C-alpha positions as a Markdown table, in Angstrom:
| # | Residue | x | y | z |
|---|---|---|---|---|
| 1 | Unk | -81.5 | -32.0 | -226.6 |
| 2 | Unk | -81.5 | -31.8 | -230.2 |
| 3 | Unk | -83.3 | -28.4 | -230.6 |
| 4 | Unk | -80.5 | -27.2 | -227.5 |
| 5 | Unk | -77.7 | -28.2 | -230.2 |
| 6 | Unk | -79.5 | -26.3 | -232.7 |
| 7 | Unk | -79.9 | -23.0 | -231.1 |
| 8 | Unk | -77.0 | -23.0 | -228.9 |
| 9 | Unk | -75.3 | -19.1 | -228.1 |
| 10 | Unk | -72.9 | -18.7 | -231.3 |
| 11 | Unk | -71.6 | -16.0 | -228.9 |
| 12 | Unk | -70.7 | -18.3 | -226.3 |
| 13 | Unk | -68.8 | -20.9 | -229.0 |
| 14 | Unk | -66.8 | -17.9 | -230.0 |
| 15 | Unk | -66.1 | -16.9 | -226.5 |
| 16 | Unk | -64.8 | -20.2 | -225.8 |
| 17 | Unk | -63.0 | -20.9 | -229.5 |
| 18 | Unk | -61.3 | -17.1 | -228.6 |
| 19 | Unk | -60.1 | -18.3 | -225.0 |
| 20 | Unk | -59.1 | -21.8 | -226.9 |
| 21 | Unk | -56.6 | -19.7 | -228.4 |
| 22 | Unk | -56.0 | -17.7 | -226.0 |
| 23 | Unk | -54.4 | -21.1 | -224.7 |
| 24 | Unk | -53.1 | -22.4 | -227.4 |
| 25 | Unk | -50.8 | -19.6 | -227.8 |
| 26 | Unk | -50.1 | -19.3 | -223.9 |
| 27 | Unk | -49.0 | -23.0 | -224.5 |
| 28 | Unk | -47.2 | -22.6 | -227.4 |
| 29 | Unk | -44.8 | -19.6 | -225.7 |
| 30 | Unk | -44.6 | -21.6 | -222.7 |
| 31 | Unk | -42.8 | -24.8 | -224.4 |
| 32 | Unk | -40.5 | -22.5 | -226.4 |
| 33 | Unk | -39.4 | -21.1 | -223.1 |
| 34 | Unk | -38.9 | -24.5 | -221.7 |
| 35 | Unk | -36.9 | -25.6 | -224.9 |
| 36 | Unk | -34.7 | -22.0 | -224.3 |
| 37 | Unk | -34.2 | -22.8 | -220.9 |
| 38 | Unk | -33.5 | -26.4 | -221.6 |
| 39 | Unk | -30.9 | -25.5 | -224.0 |
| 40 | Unk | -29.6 | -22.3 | -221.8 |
| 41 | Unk | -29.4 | -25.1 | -218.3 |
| 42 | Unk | -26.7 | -27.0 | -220.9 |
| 43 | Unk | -24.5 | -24.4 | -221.2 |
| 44 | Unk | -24.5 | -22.9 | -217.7 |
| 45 | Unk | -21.4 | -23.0 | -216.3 |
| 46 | Unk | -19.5 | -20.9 | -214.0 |
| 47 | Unk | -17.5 | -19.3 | -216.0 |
| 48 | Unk | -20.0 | -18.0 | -218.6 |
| 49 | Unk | -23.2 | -15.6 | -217.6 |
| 50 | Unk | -25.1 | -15.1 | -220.8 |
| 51 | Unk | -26.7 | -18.5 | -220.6 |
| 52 | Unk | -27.7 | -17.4 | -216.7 |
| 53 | Unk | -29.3 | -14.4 | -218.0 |
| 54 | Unk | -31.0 | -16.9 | -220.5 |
| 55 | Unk | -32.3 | -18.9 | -218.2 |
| 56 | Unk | -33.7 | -15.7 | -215.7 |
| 57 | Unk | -35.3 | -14.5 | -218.9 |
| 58 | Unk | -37.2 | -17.9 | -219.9 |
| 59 | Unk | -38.2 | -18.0 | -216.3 |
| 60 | Unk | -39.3 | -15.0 | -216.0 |
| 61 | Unk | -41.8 | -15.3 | -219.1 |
| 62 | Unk | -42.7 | -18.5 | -217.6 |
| 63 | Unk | -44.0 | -16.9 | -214.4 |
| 64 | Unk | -45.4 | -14.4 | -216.5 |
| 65 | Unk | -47.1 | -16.9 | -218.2 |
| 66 | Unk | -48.9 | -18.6 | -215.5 |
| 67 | Unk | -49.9 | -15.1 | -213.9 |
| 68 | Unk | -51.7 | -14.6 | -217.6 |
| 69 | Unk | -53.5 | -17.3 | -217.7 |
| 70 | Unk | -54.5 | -17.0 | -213.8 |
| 71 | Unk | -55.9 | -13.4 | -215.1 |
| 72 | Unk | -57.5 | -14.8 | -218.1 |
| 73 | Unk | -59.4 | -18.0 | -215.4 |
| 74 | Unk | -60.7 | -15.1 | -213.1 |
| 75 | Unk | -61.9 | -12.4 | -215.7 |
| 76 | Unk | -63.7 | -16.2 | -217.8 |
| 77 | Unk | -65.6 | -16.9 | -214.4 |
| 78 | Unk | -66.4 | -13.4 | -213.1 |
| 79 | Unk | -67.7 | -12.6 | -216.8 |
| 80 | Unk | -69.9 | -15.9 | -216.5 |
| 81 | Unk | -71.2 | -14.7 | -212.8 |
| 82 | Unk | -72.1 | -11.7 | -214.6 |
| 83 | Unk | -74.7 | -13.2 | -217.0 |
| 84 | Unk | -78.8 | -13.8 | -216.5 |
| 85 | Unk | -79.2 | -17.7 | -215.5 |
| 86 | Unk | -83.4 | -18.2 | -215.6 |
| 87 | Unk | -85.0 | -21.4 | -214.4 |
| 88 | Unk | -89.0 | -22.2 | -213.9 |
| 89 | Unk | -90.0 | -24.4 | -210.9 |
| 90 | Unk | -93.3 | -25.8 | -208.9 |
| 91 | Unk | -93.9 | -23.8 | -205.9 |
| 92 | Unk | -96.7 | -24.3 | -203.7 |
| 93 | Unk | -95.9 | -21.5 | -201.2 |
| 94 | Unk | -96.6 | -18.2 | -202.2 |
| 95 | Unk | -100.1 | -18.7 | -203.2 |
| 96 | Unk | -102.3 | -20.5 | -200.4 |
| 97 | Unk | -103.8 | -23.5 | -202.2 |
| 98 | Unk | -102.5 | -22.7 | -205.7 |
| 99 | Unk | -99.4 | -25.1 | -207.6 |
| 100 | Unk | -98.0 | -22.0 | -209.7 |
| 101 | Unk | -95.5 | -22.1 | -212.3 |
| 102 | Unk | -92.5 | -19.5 | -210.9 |
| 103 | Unk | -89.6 | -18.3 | -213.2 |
| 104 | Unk | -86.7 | -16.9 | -211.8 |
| 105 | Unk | -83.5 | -15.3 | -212.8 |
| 106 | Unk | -81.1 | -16.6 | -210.6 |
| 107 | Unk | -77.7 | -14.6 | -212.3 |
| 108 | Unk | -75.9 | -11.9 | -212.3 |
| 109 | Unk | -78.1 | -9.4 | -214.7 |
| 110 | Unk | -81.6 | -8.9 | -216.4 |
| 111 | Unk | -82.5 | -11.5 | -218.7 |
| 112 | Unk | -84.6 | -10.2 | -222.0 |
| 113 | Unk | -87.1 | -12.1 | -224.4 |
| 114 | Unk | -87.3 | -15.5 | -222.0 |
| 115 | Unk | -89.1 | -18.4 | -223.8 |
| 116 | Unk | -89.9 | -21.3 | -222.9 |
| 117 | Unk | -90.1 | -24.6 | -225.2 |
| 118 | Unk | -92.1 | -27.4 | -223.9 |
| 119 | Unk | -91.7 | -31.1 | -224.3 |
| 120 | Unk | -94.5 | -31.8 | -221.9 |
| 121 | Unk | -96.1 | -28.8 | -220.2 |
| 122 | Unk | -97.9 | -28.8 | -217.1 |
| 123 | Unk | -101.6 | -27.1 | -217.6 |
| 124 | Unk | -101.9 | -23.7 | -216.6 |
| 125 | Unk | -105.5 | -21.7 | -215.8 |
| 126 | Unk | -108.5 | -23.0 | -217.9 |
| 127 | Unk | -106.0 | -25.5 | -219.5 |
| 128 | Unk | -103.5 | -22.9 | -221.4 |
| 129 | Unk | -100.1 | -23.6 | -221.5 |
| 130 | Unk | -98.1 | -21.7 | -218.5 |
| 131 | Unk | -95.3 | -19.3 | -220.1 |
| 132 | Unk | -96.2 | -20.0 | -224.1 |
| 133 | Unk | -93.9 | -18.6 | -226.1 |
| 134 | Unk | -94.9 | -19.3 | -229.4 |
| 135 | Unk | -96.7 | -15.2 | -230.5 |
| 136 | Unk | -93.2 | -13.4 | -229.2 |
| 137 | Unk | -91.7 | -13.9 | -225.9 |
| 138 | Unk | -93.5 | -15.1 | -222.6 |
| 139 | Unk | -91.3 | -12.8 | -220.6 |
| 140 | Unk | -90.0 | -9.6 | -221.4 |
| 141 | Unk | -87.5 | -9.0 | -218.9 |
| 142 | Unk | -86.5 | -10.5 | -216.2 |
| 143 | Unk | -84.2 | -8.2 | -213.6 |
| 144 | Unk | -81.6 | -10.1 | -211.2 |
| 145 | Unk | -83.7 | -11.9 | -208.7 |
| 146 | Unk | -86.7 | -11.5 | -210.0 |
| 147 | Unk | -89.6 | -13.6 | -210.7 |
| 148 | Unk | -92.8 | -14.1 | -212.4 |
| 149 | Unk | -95.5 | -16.7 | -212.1 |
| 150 | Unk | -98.5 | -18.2 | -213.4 |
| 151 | Unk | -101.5 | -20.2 | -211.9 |
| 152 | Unk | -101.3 | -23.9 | -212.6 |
| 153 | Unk | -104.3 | -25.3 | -213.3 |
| 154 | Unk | -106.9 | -26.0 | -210.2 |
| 155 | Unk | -105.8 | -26.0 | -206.7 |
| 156 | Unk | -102.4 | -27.6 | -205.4 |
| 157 | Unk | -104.4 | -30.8 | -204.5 |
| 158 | Unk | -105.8 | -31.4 | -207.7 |
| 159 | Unk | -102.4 | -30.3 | -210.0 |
| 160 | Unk | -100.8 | -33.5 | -208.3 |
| 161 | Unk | -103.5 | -35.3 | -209.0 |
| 162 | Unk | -104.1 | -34.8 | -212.1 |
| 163 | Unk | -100.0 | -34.6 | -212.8 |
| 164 | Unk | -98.4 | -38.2 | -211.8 |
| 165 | Unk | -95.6 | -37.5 | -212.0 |
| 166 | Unk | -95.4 | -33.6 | -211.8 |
| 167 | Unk | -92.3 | -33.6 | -213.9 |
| 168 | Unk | -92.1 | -31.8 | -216.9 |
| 169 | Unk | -89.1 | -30.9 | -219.8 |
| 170 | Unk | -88.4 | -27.8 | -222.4 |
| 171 | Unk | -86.1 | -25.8 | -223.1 |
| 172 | Unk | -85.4 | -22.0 | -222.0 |
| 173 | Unk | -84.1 | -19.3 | -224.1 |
| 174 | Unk | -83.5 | -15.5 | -223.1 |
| 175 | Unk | -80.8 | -12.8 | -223.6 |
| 176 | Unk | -78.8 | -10.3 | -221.6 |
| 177 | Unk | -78.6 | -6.7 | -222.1 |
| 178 | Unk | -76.0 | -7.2 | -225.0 |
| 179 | Unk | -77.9 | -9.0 | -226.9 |
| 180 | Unk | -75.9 | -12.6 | -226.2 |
| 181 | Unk | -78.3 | -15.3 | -227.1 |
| 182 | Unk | -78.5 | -18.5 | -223.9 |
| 183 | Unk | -80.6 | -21.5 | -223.9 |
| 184 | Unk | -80.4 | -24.1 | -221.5 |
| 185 | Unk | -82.3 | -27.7 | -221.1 |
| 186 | Unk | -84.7 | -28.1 | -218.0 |
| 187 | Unk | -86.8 | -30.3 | -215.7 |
| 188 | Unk | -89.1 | -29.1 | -213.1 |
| 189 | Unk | -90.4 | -31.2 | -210.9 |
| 190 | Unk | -93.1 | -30.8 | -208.2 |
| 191 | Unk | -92.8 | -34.6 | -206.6 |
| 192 | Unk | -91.1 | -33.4 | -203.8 |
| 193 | Unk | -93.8 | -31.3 | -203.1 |
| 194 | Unk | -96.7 | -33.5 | -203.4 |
| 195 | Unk | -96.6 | -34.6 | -199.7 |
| 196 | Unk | -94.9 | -31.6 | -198.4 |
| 197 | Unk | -96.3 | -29.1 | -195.9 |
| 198 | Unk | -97.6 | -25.9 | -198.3 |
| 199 | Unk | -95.7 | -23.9 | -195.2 |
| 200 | Unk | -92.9 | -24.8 | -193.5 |
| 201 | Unk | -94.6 | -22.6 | -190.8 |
| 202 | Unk | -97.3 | -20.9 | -189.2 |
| 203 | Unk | -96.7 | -17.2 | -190.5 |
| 204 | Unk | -99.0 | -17.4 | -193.3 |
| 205 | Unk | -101.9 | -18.2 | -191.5 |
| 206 | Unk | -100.8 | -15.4 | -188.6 |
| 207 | Unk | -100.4 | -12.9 | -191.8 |
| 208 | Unk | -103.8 | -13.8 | -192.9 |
| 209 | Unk | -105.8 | -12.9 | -189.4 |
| 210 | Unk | -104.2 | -9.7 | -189.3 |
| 211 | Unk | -105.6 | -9.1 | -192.8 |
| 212 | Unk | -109.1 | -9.7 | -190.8 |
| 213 | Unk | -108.2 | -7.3 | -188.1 |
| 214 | Unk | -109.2 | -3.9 | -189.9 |
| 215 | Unk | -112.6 | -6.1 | -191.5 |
| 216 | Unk | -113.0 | -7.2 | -187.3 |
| 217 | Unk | -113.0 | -3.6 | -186.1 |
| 218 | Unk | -115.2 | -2.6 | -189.0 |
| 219 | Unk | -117.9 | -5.0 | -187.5 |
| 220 | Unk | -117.3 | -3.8 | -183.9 |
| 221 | Unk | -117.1 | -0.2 | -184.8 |
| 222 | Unk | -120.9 | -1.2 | -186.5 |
| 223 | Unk | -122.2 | -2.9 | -184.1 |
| 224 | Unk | -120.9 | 0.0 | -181.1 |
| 225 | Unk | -123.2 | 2.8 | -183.6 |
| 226 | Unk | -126.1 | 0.4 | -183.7 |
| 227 | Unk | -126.1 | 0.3 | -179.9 |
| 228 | Unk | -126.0 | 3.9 | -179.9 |
């Protein structure tokens, strides 16, 4: 957490400290109005229409206020929609018999120069570190919805054995397109997976005999010209 603190986006803090004042100033206009119209409502009367036109004024920049600062809300989230959001998990699936390490980028746009910090890394092949980042970045680039991943150790059996728990901490760093700096504090976990089914279903195993098929045909097609 400390090293997060230390490398957190000074980008991001001077996104927010500009929107900060983005607010302060939408606040400050906003209790001037009310003051105006407060002192404009005390001298309504029906004989005198300036303080009415005061008061449809300070109303109206109220409105106008709120439909700012609505504007300002939507453009702040879309913006953050917008930005790469990459996060490494334990997946057993895509690999038959293999625990791999899989990093994806779950946002809005391509994430650049991923690293990964690790409090407590899992083992990858022939005991190196899965994703190390410490000659330059483990990942490139990462494109929206894209993943990469790397062999954990031995097979899916033996990673939960030799991992109890399979839960493991660091922290991940990348960058969009601009060049904005994010880094983020994670845990992955495989304990949900250690008594799971490696397949929800059967499809892997049917996508694996028609791999066979053409290598089946190949024998008969053999055999049929030895007969002949």
């Amino acid at each position: 957490m400390i090293l997060y603190c230390v490398e957190k986006d000074f980008d991001a803090t001077f996104s927010k400290m500009k929107f900060n004042l983005f607010k302060a100033s939408i606040l400050f206009v906003g209790l001037l109005c009310v003051a105006i119209l407060f002192v404009a409502l005390k001298q309504v009367s029906p004989t005198k229409l300036e303080p009415w036109a005061t008061v449809a004024a300070a109303l109206a920049v109220i409105a106008s206020l709120f439909s700012a600062w609505t504007a300002q809300r939507v453009f702040e989230e879309q913006k953050e929609k917008e930005q790469p959001y990459v996060y490494p998990a334990i997946n057993i699936h895509d690999r038959i018999g293999l625990a791999l390490l899989k990093v994806t980028n779950y946002g809005g746009s391509s994430a650049y120069g991923v690293c990964i910090k690790w409090e407590n890394a899992p083992k990858g092949m022939h005991t190196a570190i899965p994703f190390k980042s410490d000659e330059g970045p483990a990942i490139h680039v990462l494109m929206q919805g894209e993943s990469a991943a790397e062999a954990l150790n031995g097979a899916a059996h033996n990673f939960f054995k030799e991992n109890i728990p399979a839960v493991f901490k660091g922290i991940i760093s990348y960058k969009n397109g601009a060049g904005r700096k994010f880094a983020h504090p994670f845990i992955v976990s495989g304990e949900q997976l250690r008594h799971s089914l490696t397949f929800i279903t059967n499809r892997e195993g049917a996508y694996d005999k028609i791999a066979d098929i053409p290598k089946k045909l190949d024998d008969i097609t053999g055999a049929i010209e030895k007969l002949s």
